[in-house]
Short mmCIF file of C-alpha atoms in Angstrom, two decimals:
data_model
loop_
_atom_site.label_atom_id
_atom_site.label_comp_id
_atom_site.label_asym_id
_atom_site.label_seq_id
_atom_site.Cartn_x
_atom_site.Cartn_y
_atom_site.Cartn_z
CA UNK A 21 -39.13 -34.52 66.45
CA UNK A 22 -42.68 -34.95 65.24
CA UNK A 23 -45.67 -35.46 67.49
CA UNK A 24 -45.02 -39.11 68.06
CA UNK A 25 -46.53 -39.80 71.47
CA UNK A 26 -50.22 -40.37 72.04
CA UNK A 27 -51.21 -39.71 75.64
CA UNK A 28 -54.46 -41.20 76.91
CA UNK A 29 -56.27 -39.14 79.55
CA UNK A 30 -59.69 -39.10 81.22
CA UNK A 31 -61.78 -35.99 80.53
CA UNK A 32 -63.72 -33.85 83.01
CA UNK A 33 -65.95 -30.82 82.85
CA UNK A 34 -63.14 -28.66 84.27
CA UNK A 35 -61.75 -25.93 81.99
CA UNK A 36 -58.48 -27.72 81.18
CA UNK A 37 -60.14 -31.16 81.11
CA UNK A 38 -57.22 -32.99 82.84
CA UNK A 39 -58.04 -33.56 86.51
CA UNK A 40 -56.64 -36.87 87.88
CA UNK A 41 -53.44 -36.80 89.95
CA UNK A 42 -52.06 -39.92 88.25
CA UNK A 43 -52.73 -38.39 84.86
CA UNK A 44 -51.18 -35.10 85.91
CA UNK A 45 -48.00 -36.98 86.90
CA UNK A 46 -47.56 -38.15 83.31
CA UNK A 47 -48.74 -34.94 81.67
CA UNK A 48 -46.29 -32.92 83.78
CA UNK A 49 -43.61 -35.48 82.83
CA UNK A 50 -44.28 -35.18 79.09
CA UNK A 51 -44.30 -31.39 79.26
CA UNK A 52 -41.13 -31.35 81.40
CA UNK A 53 -39.31 -33.57 78.91
CA UNK A 54 -40.53 -31.27 76.15
CA UNK A 55 -41.74 -34.19 74.06
CA UNK A 56 -44.57 -33.28 71.67
CA UNK A 57 -47.67 -35.38 72.18
CA UNK A 58 -51.35 -35.41 71.44
CA UNK A 59 -54.04 -36.30 73.96
CA UNK A 60 -56.74 -38.84 73.30
CA UNK A 61 -59.54 -38.48 75.83
CA UNK A 62 -61.21 -41.69 77.03
CA UNK A 63 -64.18 -41.89 79.34
CA UNK A 64 -63.73 -44.56 82.04
CA UNK A 65 -65.83 -47.26 80.29
CA UNK A 66 -63.76 -46.81 77.11
CA UNK A 67 -60.37 -47.47 78.73
CA UNK A 68 -60.23 -51.26 78.76
CA UNK A 69 -61.15 -51.72 75.11
CA UNK A 70 -58.60 -49.15 73.91
CA UNK A 71 -55.86 -50.61 76.12
CA UNK A 72 -56.46 -54.10 74.72
CA UNK A 73 -56.65 -52.72 71.17
CA UNK A 74 -53.18 -51.18 71.30
CA UNK A 75 -51.63 -53.98 73.34
CA UNK A 76 -51.25 -52.36 76.77
CA UNK A 77 -50.49 -54.46 79.82
CA UNK A 78 -52.95 -54.39 82.71
CA UNK A 79 -51.48 -52.52 85.68
CA UNK A 80 -53.06 -54.73 88.31
CA UNK A 81 -55.99 -57.06 88.97
CA UNK A 82 -59.55 -56.11 89.79
CA UNK A 83 -61.01 -57.30 93.12
CA UNK A 84 -62.50 -60.28 91.23
CA UNK A 85 -59.11 -61.23 89.78
CA UNK A 86 -59.68 -60.03 86.21
CA UNK A 87 -56.96 -57.83 84.66
CA UNK A 88 -57.43 -54.12 85.31
CA UNK A 89 -56.38 -51.64 82.63
CA UNK A 90 -55.74 -48.10 83.75
CA UNK A 91 -54.60 -44.69 82.57
CA UNK A 92 -52.22 -42.95 82.28
CA UNK A 93 -50.99 -44.75 79.18
CA UNK A 94 -48.77 -43.58 76.38
CA UNK A 95 -48.33 -45.00 72.92
CA UNK A 96 -44.98 -43.95 71.50
CA UNK A 97 -45.45 -44.20 67.74
CA UNK A 98 -41.70 -43.68 67.21
CA UNK A 99 -40.80 -46.89 69.04
CA UNK A 100 -44.11 -48.76 69.11
CA UNK A 101 -43.97 -48.92 72.90
CA UNK A 102 -47.20 -48.85 74.89
CA UNK A 103 -46.61 -48.00 78.55
CA UNK A 104 -49.14 -47.79 81.37
CA UNK A 105 -48.62 -46.59 84.97
CA UNK A 106 -47.18 -43.17 85.79
CA UNK A 107 -43.94 -44.45 87.37
CA UNK A 108 -43.25 -46.71 84.37
CA UNK A 109 -44.04 -43.89 81.95
CA UNK A 110 -41.54 -41.61 83.70
CA UNK A 111 -38.86 -44.33 83.60
CA UNK A 112 -39.59 -45.02 79.92
CA UNK A 113 -39.36 -41.35 78.96
CA UNK A 114 -35.98 -40.97 80.70
CA UNK A 115 -34.62 -44.19 79.18
CA UNK A 116 -35.86 -43.44 75.66
CA UNK A 117 -35.23 -39.69 75.59
CA UNK A 118 -32.08 -39.19 77.69
CA UNK A 119 -31.16 -36.13 75.58
CA UNK A 120 -34.19 -34.33 77.06
CA UNK A 121 -34.21 -33.01 80.66
CA UNK A 122 -34.11 -35.95 83.05
CA UNK A 123 -37.12 -36.53 85.26
CA UNK A 124 -34.97 -38.71 87.52
CA UNK A 125 -31.37 -37.50 87.23
CA UNK A 126 -28.58 -40.06 87.05
CA UNK A 127 -28.90 -42.84 89.57
CA UNK A 128 -31.98 -41.48 91.34
CA UNK A 129 -34.63 -43.86 89.96
CA UNK A 130 -34.44 -46.13 93.04
CA UNK A 131 -34.50 -43.22 95.48
CA UNK A 132 -37.43 -41.78 93.53
CA UNK A 133 -39.32 -45.05 94.02
CA UNK A 134 -38.60 -44.86 97.76
CA UNK A 135 -39.86 -41.28 97.68
CA UNK A 136 -43.06 -42.27 95.86
CA UNK A 137 -43.87 -45.10 98.27
CA UNK A 138 -43.22 -42.92 101.30
CA UNK A 139 -44.92 -39.79 99.96
CA UNK A 140 -48.00 -41.72 98.82
CA UNK A 141 -48.51 -43.13 102.32
CA UNK A 142 -48.13 -39.65 103.79
CA UNK A 143 -50.63 -37.90 101.56
CA UNK A 144 -53.13 -40.75 101.23
CA UNK A 145 -55.61 -38.93 103.54
CA UNK A 146 -56.36 -36.83 100.45
CA UNK A 147 -58.41 -39.58 98.79
CA UNK A 148 -61.57 -39.44 100.93
CA UNK A 149 -61.69 -35.71 100.16
CA UNK A 150 -60.57 -35.78 96.55
CA UNK A 151 -62.53 -38.74 95.18
CA UNK A 152 -66.05 -37.45 95.97
CA UNK A 153 -65.04 -33.97 94.79
CA UNK A 154 -63.54 -35.33 91.57
CA UNK A 155 -66.72 -37.29 90.88
CA UNK A 156 -68.70 -34.06 90.63
CA UNK A 157 -66.55 -32.94 87.70
CA UNK A 158 -66.81 -36.05 85.54
CA UNK A 159 -68.98 -36.50 82.49
CA UNK A 160 -72.07 -38.65 83.26
CA UNK A 161 -70.78 -41.88 81.71
CA UNK A 162 -67.53 -41.68 83.70
CA UNK A 163 -69.28 -40.43 86.83
CA UNK A 164 -71.46 -43.53 86.91
CA UNK A 165 -68.45 -45.84 86.48
CA UNK A 166 -66.39 -43.91 89.01
CA UNK A 167 -69.09 -43.97 91.69
CA UNK A 168 -69.78 -47.68 91.20
CA UNK A 169 -66.14 -48.81 91.31
CA UNK A 170 -64.99 -46.48 94.08
CA UNK A 171 -67.95 -47.30 96.30
CA UNK A 172 -67.07 -51.01 96.02
CA UNK A 173 -63.39 -50.31 96.67
CA UNK A 174 -64.02 -48.13 99.73
CA UNK A 175 -67.08 -49.97 101.02
CA UNK A 176 -69.15 -46.78 101.40
CA UNK A 177 -70.97 -44.23 99.29
CA UNK A 178 -69.00 -41.29 97.96
CA UNK A 179 -71.16 -39.07 100.18
CA UNK A 180 -70.16 -41.06 103.27
CA UNK A 181 -66.51 -41.16 102.23
CA UNK A 182 -65.87 -37.44 102.82
CA UNK A 183 -64.70 -37.05 106.44
CA UNK A 184 -67.04 -35.00 108.61
CA UNK A 185 -66.88 -33.48 112.08
CA UNK A 186 -64.17 -34.92 114.34
CA UNK A 187 -63.02 -37.33 111.64
CA UNK A 188 -62.56 -34.39 109.29
CA UNK A 189 -60.38 -32.57 111.82
CA UNK A 190 -58.23 -35.67 112.37
CA UNK A 191 -57.88 -36.64 108.72
CA UNK A 192 -57.25 -33.12 107.45
CA UNK A 193 -54.53 -32.69 110.09
CA UNK A 194 -52.98 -35.99 108.90
CA UNK A 195 -52.90 -34.63 105.37
CA UNK A 196 -51.29 -31.38 106.49
CA UNK A 197 -48.70 -33.30 108.53
CA UNK A 198 -48.02 -35.53 105.51
CA UNK A 199 -47.31 -32.51 103.34
CA UNK A 200 -45.27 -31.18 106.26
CA UNK A 201 -42.97 -34.18 106.02
CA UNK A 202 -42.52 -33.54 102.27
CA UNK A 203 -41.70 -29.93 103.14
CA UNK A 204 -39.02 -31.21 105.57
CA UNK A 205 -37.46 -33.37 102.86
CA UNK A 206 -37.24 -30.39 100.49
CA UNK A 207 -35.67 -28.26 103.26
CA UNK A 208 -32.86 -30.79 103.68
CA UNK A 209 -31.35 -29.06 100.64
CA UNK A 210 -31.42 -25.71 102.41
CA UNK A 211 -34.11 -23.39 103.78
CA UNK A 212 -34.67 -21.68 100.41
CA UNK A 213 -34.72 -24.85 98.32
CA UNK A 214 -37.80 -24.90 96.07
CA UNK A 215 -37.51 -28.54 94.94
CA UNK A 216 -36.67 -32.02 96.24
CA UNK A 217 -33.31 -31.99 94.46
CA UNK A 218 -32.57 -28.32 95.10
CA UNK A 219 -32.88 -25.70 92.36
CA UNK A 220 -34.08 -27.91 89.49
CA UNK A 221 -37.39 -29.78 89.46
CA UNK A 222 -37.31 -33.55 89.30
CA UNK A 223 -40.01 -36.20 89.05
CA UNK A 224 -40.64 -36.05 92.82
CA UNK A 225 -41.73 -32.42 92.38
CA UNK A 226 -44.00 -33.19 89.44
CA UNK A 227 -45.44 -36.14 91.39
CA UNK A 228 -46.21 -33.91 94.36
CA UNK A 229 -47.53 -31.10 92.18
CA UNK A 230 -49.99 -33.56 90.62
CA UNK A 231 -51.71 -33.97 94.01
CA UNK A 232 -51.52 -30.27 94.78
CA UNK A 233 -53.09 -29.61 91.38
CA UNK A 234 -55.85 -32.08 92.26
CA UNK A 235 -56.63 -30.10 95.41
CA UNK A 236 -56.61 -26.84 93.46
CA UNK A 237 -58.91 -28.22 90.76
CA UNK A 238 -61.50 -30.25 92.64
CA UNK A 239 -61.32 -28.82 96.19
CA UNK A 240 -61.11 -25.06 95.56
CA UNK A 241 -62.32 -24.25 99.08
CA UNK A 242 -59.64 -26.44 100.67
CA UNK A 243 -57.07 -25.02 98.28
CA UNK A 244 -57.50 -21.59 99.86
CA UNK A 245 -56.19 -23.14 103.09
CA UNK A 246 -53.53 -25.40 101.53
CA UNK A 247 -52.03 -22.39 99.75
CA UNK A 248 -50.91 -21.05 103.13
CA UNK A 249 -49.42 -24.32 104.42
CA UNK A 250 -45.66 -24.53 104.94
CA UNK A 251 -44.95 -20.92 104.11
CA UNK A 252 -46.79 -21.12 100.82
CA UNK A 253 -44.63 -24.03 99.66
CA UNK A 254 -47.36 -25.71 97.58
CA UNK A 255 -48.67 -22.61 95.84
CA UNK A 256 -45.06 -21.76 94.94
CA UNK A 257 -44.54 -25.31 93.68
CA UNK A 258 -47.43 -25.02 91.19
CA UNK A 259 -46.24 -21.55 90.18
CA UNK A 260 -42.71 -22.86 89.58
CA UNK A 261 -44.03 -25.68 87.41
CA UNK A 262 -46.64 -23.56 85.62
CA UNK A 263 -44.85 -23.88 82.27
CA UNK A 264 -45.44 -27.65 82.43
CA UNK A 265 -49.20 -27.37 82.94
CA UNK A 266 -50.02 -27.10 79.25
CA UNK A 267 -52.69 -29.52 78.05
CA UNK A 268 -51.69 -30.46 74.51
CA UNK B 30 -4.81 -34.79 105.61
CA UNK B 31 -3.98 -35.68 109.20
CA UNK B 32 -6.20 -37.67 111.50
CA UNK B 33 -8.44 -34.79 112.35
CA UNK B 34 -11.76 -36.40 113.19
CA UNK B 35 -12.57 -37.98 116.53
CA UNK B 36 -15.43 -40.46 116.27
CA UNK B 37 -17.28 -41.39 119.45
CA UNK B 38 -18.65 -44.94 119.55
CA UNK B 39 -20.12 -47.32 122.14
CA UNK B 40 -18.05 -50.45 122.84
CA UNK B 41 -19.23 -54.04 123.06
CA UNK B 42 -17.68 -57.40 123.78
CA UNK B 43 -17.87 -58.30 120.07
CA UNK B 44 -14.56 -58.79 118.23
CA UNK B 45 -14.67 -55.51 116.32
CA UNK B 46 -16.27 -53.63 119.24
CA UNK B 47 -18.63 -51.51 117.03
CA UNK B 48 -22.14 -52.99 117.12
CA UNK B 49 -24.89 -50.33 116.99
CA UNK B 50 -26.66 -49.69 113.65
CA UNK B 51 -26.63 -45.92 114.16
CA UNK B 52 -22.92 -46.03 114.89
CA UNK B 53 -22.27 -48.24 111.90
CA UNK B 54 -24.02 -45.68 109.69
CA UNK B 55 -21.42 -43.08 110.63
CA UNK B 56 -18.45 -45.45 110.70
CA UNK B 57 -19.34 -46.69 107.22
CA UNK B 58 -19.69 -43.05 106.15
CA UNK B 59 -16.26 -42.04 107.49
CA UNK B 60 -14.61 -45.06 105.87
CA UNK B 61 -16.45 -44.45 102.58
CA UNK B 62 -15.32 -40.83 102.50
CA UNK B 63 -11.80 -42.05 103.26
CA UNK B 64 -11.35 -39.50 106.02
CA UNK B 65 -8.82 -40.58 108.67
CA UNK B 66 -10.28 -40.65 112.16
CA UNK B 67 -9.70 -42.10 115.58
CA UNK B 68 -12.36 -43.75 117.71
CA UNK B 69 -13.00 -42.81 121.31
CA UNK B 70 -15.09 -45.49 123.02
CA UNK B 71 -17.67 -44.32 125.54
CA UNK B 72 -19.83 -46.53 127.71
CA UNK B 73 -23.48 -45.36 127.79
CA UNK B 74 -23.23 -43.58 131.18
CA UNK B 75 -20.21 -41.60 129.92
CA UNK B 76 -21.91 -40.15 126.83
CA UNK B 77 -23.73 -37.16 128.31
CA UNK B 78 -20.74 -35.74 130.14
CA UNK B 79 -18.45 -36.00 127.12
CA UNK B 80 -21.07 -34.46 124.81
CA UNK B 81 -21.49 -31.48 127.13
CA UNK B 82 -17.72 -31.17 127.54
CA UNK B 83 -17.09 -30.75 123.82
CA UNK B 84 -20.21 -28.68 123.16
CA UNK B 85 -22.45 -31.17 121.36
CA UNK B 86 -26.12 -30.44 120.86
CA UNK B 87 -28.65 -32.87 122.30
CA UNK B 88 -30.34 -34.83 119.53
CA UNK B 89 -33.72 -34.97 121.23
CA UNK B 90 -35.45 -34.84 124.62
CA UNK B 91 -35.75 -37.65 127.15
CA UNK B 92 -39.26 -38.77 128.15
CA UNK B 93 -39.03 -36.40 131.15
CA UNK B 94 -38.17 -33.44 128.91
CA UNK B 95 -34.47 -33.16 129.74
CA UNK B 96 -32.03 -32.93 126.80
CA UNK B 97 -30.85 -36.30 125.50
CA UNK B 98 -27.29 -36.61 124.18
CA UNK B 99 -26.58 -39.51 121.87
CA UNK B 100 -23.93 -41.10 119.71
CA UNK B 101 -22.82 -41.19 116.97
CA UNK B 102 -20.96 -37.92 117.37
CA UNK B 103 -17.91 -36.61 115.57
CA UNK B 104 -15.53 -33.86 116.60
CA UNK B 105 -13.77 -32.47 113.57
CA UNK B 106 -10.59 -30.94 114.96
CA UNK B 107 -9.85 -29.32 111.59
CA UNK B 108 -12.97 -27.16 111.70
CA UNK B 109 -13.94 -27.34 115.38
CA UNK B 110 -17.36 -28.71 114.44
CA UNK B 111 -19.09 -31.15 116.78
CA UNK B 112 -21.90 -33.04 115.05
CA UNK B 113 -24.30 -35.59 116.53
CA UNK B 114 -26.89 -37.75 114.71
CA UNK B 115 -25.97 -40.04 111.82
CA UNK B 116 -27.95 -38.13 109.15
CA UNK B 117 -26.39 -34.81 110.20
CA UNK B 118 -22.91 -36.38 110.27
CA UNK B 119 -23.36 -37.65 106.70
CA UNK B 120 -24.55 -34.22 105.53
CA UNK B 121 -21.64 -32.53 107.32
CA UNK B 122 -19.04 -34.84 105.79
CA UNK B 123 -20.36 -34.23 102.26
CA UNK B 124 -20.57 -30.45 102.79
CA UNK B 125 -17.13 -30.19 104.39
CA UNK B 126 -15.26 -32.74 102.27
CA UNK B 127 -16.86 -32.48 98.79
CA UNK B 128 -13.54 -33.55 97.21
CA UNK B 129 -14.01 -37.01 98.76
CA UNK B 130 -16.55 -39.53 97.38
CA UNK B 131 -20.04 -38.18 97.97
CA UNK B 132 -22.30 -40.09 100.35
CA UNK B 133 -25.30 -38.32 98.84
CA UNK B 134 -24.45 -37.40 95.24
CA UNK B 135 -25.48 -34.00 93.91
CA UNK B 136 -29.02 -33.06 94.74
CA UNK B 137 -29.96 -36.32 96.48
CA UNK B 138 -29.90 -35.18 100.13
CA UNK B 139 -33.69 -34.61 100.19
CA UNK B 140 -34.43 -37.89 98.45
CA UNK B 141 -32.07 -39.61 100.87
CA UNK B 142 -34.06 -38.19 103.78
CA UNK B 143 -37.25 -39.54 102.21
CA UNK B 144 -35.49 -42.88 101.84
CA UNK B 145 -34.38 -42.90 105.48
CA UNK B 146 -37.85 -42.09 106.80
CA UNK B 147 -39.49 -44.73 104.61
CA UNK B 148 -36.83 -47.40 105.11
CA UNK B 149 -36.77 -46.91 108.88
CA UNK B 150 -40.51 -47.53 109.11
CA UNK B 151 -40.15 -50.65 106.96
CA UNK B 152 -37.38 -52.26 108.95
CA UNK B 153 -38.46 -51.14 112.42
CA UNK B 154 -39.66 -54.70 113.29
CA UNK B 155 -35.94 -55.40 113.77
CA UNK B 156 -35.81 -53.58 117.11
CA UNK B 157 -37.65 -56.09 119.33
CA UNK B 158 -35.19 -58.71 118.05
CA UNK B 159 -32.04 -56.61 117.94
CA UNK B 160 -32.28 -54.72 121.22
CA UNK B 161 -32.39 -57.75 123.58
CA UNK B 162 -29.67 -59.46 121.52
CA UNK B 163 -27.46 -56.37 121.51
CA UNK B 164 -27.82 -56.09 125.29
CA UNK B 165 -26.09 -59.43 125.73
CA UNK B 166 -22.96 -58.06 124.05
CA UNK B 167 -22.54 -54.88 126.09
CA UNK B 168 -20.09 -54.33 128.90
CA UNK B 169 -21.80 -54.46 132.33
CA UNK B 170 -21.96 -50.70 132.91
CA UNK B 171 -23.60 -50.12 129.51
CA UNK B 172 -25.77 -53.22 129.80
CA UNK B 173 -27.35 -51.89 133.00
CA UNK B 174 -28.03 -48.48 131.42
CA UNK B 175 -29.33 -50.03 128.20
CA UNK B 176 -31.74 -52.38 129.99
CA UNK B 177 -33.08 -49.65 132.26
CA UNK B 178 -33.68 -47.07 129.52
CA UNK B 179 -34.99 -49.47 126.86
CA UNK B 180 -37.36 -51.16 129.28
CA UNK B 181 -38.87 -47.76 130.13
CA UNK B 182 -39.07 -46.79 126.46
CA UNK B 183 -40.75 -50.05 125.39
CA UNK B 184 -42.77 -50.63 128.55
CA UNK B 185 -41.60 -54.23 128.92
CA UNK B 186 -38.56 -56.22 129.94
CA UNK B 187 -35.97 -57.01 127.29
CA UNK B 188 -36.89 -60.67 127.74
CA UNK B 189 -40.55 -59.92 126.98
CA UNK B 190 -39.64 -57.67 124.07
CA UNK B 191 -38.41 -60.48 121.80
CA UNK B 192 -41.39 -61.71 119.77
CA UNK B 193 -42.34 -65.31 120.44
CA UNK B 194 -44.68 -67.86 118.86
CA UNK B 195 -47.33 -66.37 116.56
CA UNK B 196 -46.08 -62.85 117.20
CA UNK B 197 -42.62 -63.94 116.10
CA UNK B 198 -43.97 -65.32 112.84
CA UNK B 199 -45.89 -62.11 112.12
CA UNK B 200 -43.13 -59.70 113.09
CA UNK B 201 -40.34 -61.59 111.36
CA UNK B 202 -42.45 -61.68 108.19
CA UNK B 203 -42.95 -57.91 108.49
CA UNK B 204 -39.20 -57.47 108.66
CA UNK B 205 -38.62 -59.68 105.63
CA UNK B 206 -41.31 -57.77 103.70
CA UNK B 207 -39.70 -54.49 104.74
CA UNK B 208 -36.35 -55.59 103.36
CA UNK B 209 -38.27 -56.85 100.32
CA UNK B 210 -39.46 -53.32 99.62
CA UNK B 211 -35.87 -52.05 99.83
CA UNK B 212 -34.89 -54.81 97.40
CA UNK B 213 -37.62 -53.54 95.02
CA UNK B 214 -36.26 -50.00 95.19
CA UNK B 215 -32.77 -51.22 94.30
CA UNK B 216 -34.16 -53.26 91.39
CA UNK B 217 -35.71 -50.14 89.88
CA UNK B 218 -32.20 -49.47 88.54
CA UNK B 219 -32.17 -52.83 86.78
CA UNK B 220 -32.29 -56.49 87.85
CA UNK B 221 -28.52 -56.68 88.42
CA UNK B 222 -28.19 -53.39 90.28
CA UNK B 223 -26.26 -53.89 93.54
CA UNK B 224 -26.99 -50.47 95.06
CA UNK B 225 -29.79 -47.92 95.49
CA UNK B 226 -28.19 -45.60 92.94
CA UNK B 227 -26.98 -48.34 90.60
CA UNK B 228 -23.33 -49.36 90.41
CA UNK B 229 -21.89 -47.04 93.06
CA UNK B 230 -22.78 -47.19 96.76
CA UNK B 231 -24.42 -44.16 98.32
CA UNK B 232 -25.48 -43.31 101.86
CA UNK B 233 -28.73 -45.29 101.47
CA UNK B 234 -26.63 -48.44 100.99
CA UNK B 235 -24.43 -47.72 104.00
CA UNK B 236 -27.55 -46.94 106.04
CA UNK B 237 -29.12 -50.26 105.08
CA UNK B 238 -25.87 -52.17 105.57
CA UNK B 239 -25.68 -50.80 109.12
CA UNK B 240 -28.87 -52.71 110.01
CA UNK B 241 -27.79 -55.81 108.10
CA UNK B 242 -24.51 -55.68 110.00
CA UNK B 243 -26.47 -55.45 113.26
CA UNK B 244 -28.30 -58.66 112.37
CA UNK B 245 -25.05 -60.37 111.43
CA UNK B 246 -23.34 -59.31 114.66
CA UNK B 247 -25.98 -59.76 117.35
CA UNK B 248 -28.42 -62.23 115.76
CA UNK B 249 -26.09 -64.79 114.15
CA UNK B 250 -28.81 -67.45 114.05
CA UNK B 251 -31.21 -65.13 112.24
CA UNK B 252 -28.41 -64.00 109.94
CA UNK B 253 -28.19 -67.51 108.52
CA UNK B 254 -31.74 -67.00 107.27
CA UNK B 255 -31.44 -63.33 106.25
CA UNK B 256 -28.43 -64.20 104.08
CA UNK B 257 -30.75 -66.10 101.74
CA UNK B 258 -33.43 -63.38 101.51
CA UNK B 259 -33.96 -61.64 98.18
CA UNK B 260 -31.49 -63.75 96.23
CA UNK B 261 -28.72 -63.10 98.71
CA UNK B 262 -29.06 -59.33 98.31
CA UNK B 263 -28.05 -58.48 101.90
CA UNK B 264 -25.05 -60.79 102.15
CA UNK B 265 -23.84 -59.34 98.85
CA UNK B 266 -24.40 -55.84 100.16
CA UNK B 267 -22.11 -56.41 103.16
CA UNK B 268 -19.57 -58.10 100.89
CA UNK B 269 -19.64 -55.14 98.50
CA UNK B 270 -19.07 -52.70 101.34
CA UNK B 271 -16.51 -54.84 103.17
CA UNK B 272 -13.70 -52.37 102.51
CA UNK B 273 -15.63 -49.79 104.57
CA UNK B 274 -15.97 -52.04 107.63
CA UNK B 275 -12.61 -51.11 109.10
CA UNK B 276 -12.72 -50.03 112.72
CA UNK B 277 -10.05 -47.34 113.08
#
């Protein structure tokens, strides 16, 4: 197969450029499937125009009701398909390339969606930590856009968003407990199970690793602590998926 | 295989006797596996003594810290195992009888646990409706126990527990939205998909059906409405699983 997929990502000043958890979900997915692709890097203000140009669908509406175009997005030149949204990209890759390793093995797409909804609620305390930290690693044109849009969405400055003092203790504990629940789900397969479906990674693992990667990349101080959570579960997860970290 | 499993259930005055969602989870599971079993009916005040007698583990602690013994419980005379808790019973049946249809197909036990945690949170608005209604169908000795313990747990009388007026509208909408999310998860497999894993029922379907069955049995007026939710999804679910409703 030739390099037929174009993957649109948002750059940063970090060494490997890719930084966003939603983008990591799709990059991990592409690498896991073993489908060759090339990355096109778009700064935030460039996303909407490119999405419209290649015929992407908006993924949701902006607060003012206008269509909102977001990355990740792939353009599969072999089929002409343009897909936005990490969950839809994963489903598309499995449906279109079933001869490659399955992200969501037979019949598990619905259970994966349940997992995503539940896991996202559990680890959502990460955002007030991750967003301000991510902002520091963006190029100026994206940093301006990111600050402006996130400050409207959250109703506070990025500086005020980061939990401090007692709120920090409470919110950080919530995050740890959230990851603790994910750890429990993995352990259902047995005490030594490394992944949500046992010995082989599935999309739920890549999804989770995308957030762990975010912590490692933009919150290096916190990462030192997270590495020791749940018997080193999350450091081992990234290690186990290291071969899918490549930024093509 | 002989009738080697004893299944402990709580009786009611309803025609088929079995009424509790947690008990239906395990009864559906036994019937789905096709494992012959006999039911021993225990009124609430009889549960603890029987559990201790056959060596069951408590499933949790009571508010005062003492061990709490609950049904469902199975005693597998073929292996000597005594298992309490519907999730543990399902896992045991799959592990011990892998030649029978799998409740949680290969690798999906962890994703099933994620499903259960998420789905339980979504449909928990059912309890303030279902508990008072269930109480009306219990035999006197269980009804007294049920009222006493539930009123302590919820901090109000069963009569006050049922949402009324504005609260009813809000809570009933929450329940419908919760089932709506489950409907979304099923639809991930395709618009015609009847089950969480596609064309074949899995434990997530039996788990959900157990709550739908509870509505049908103890809230017949509400059931008339629920039947029409989500294009008749829940009526069709019970119909599809009808062969596993047998009370042996």
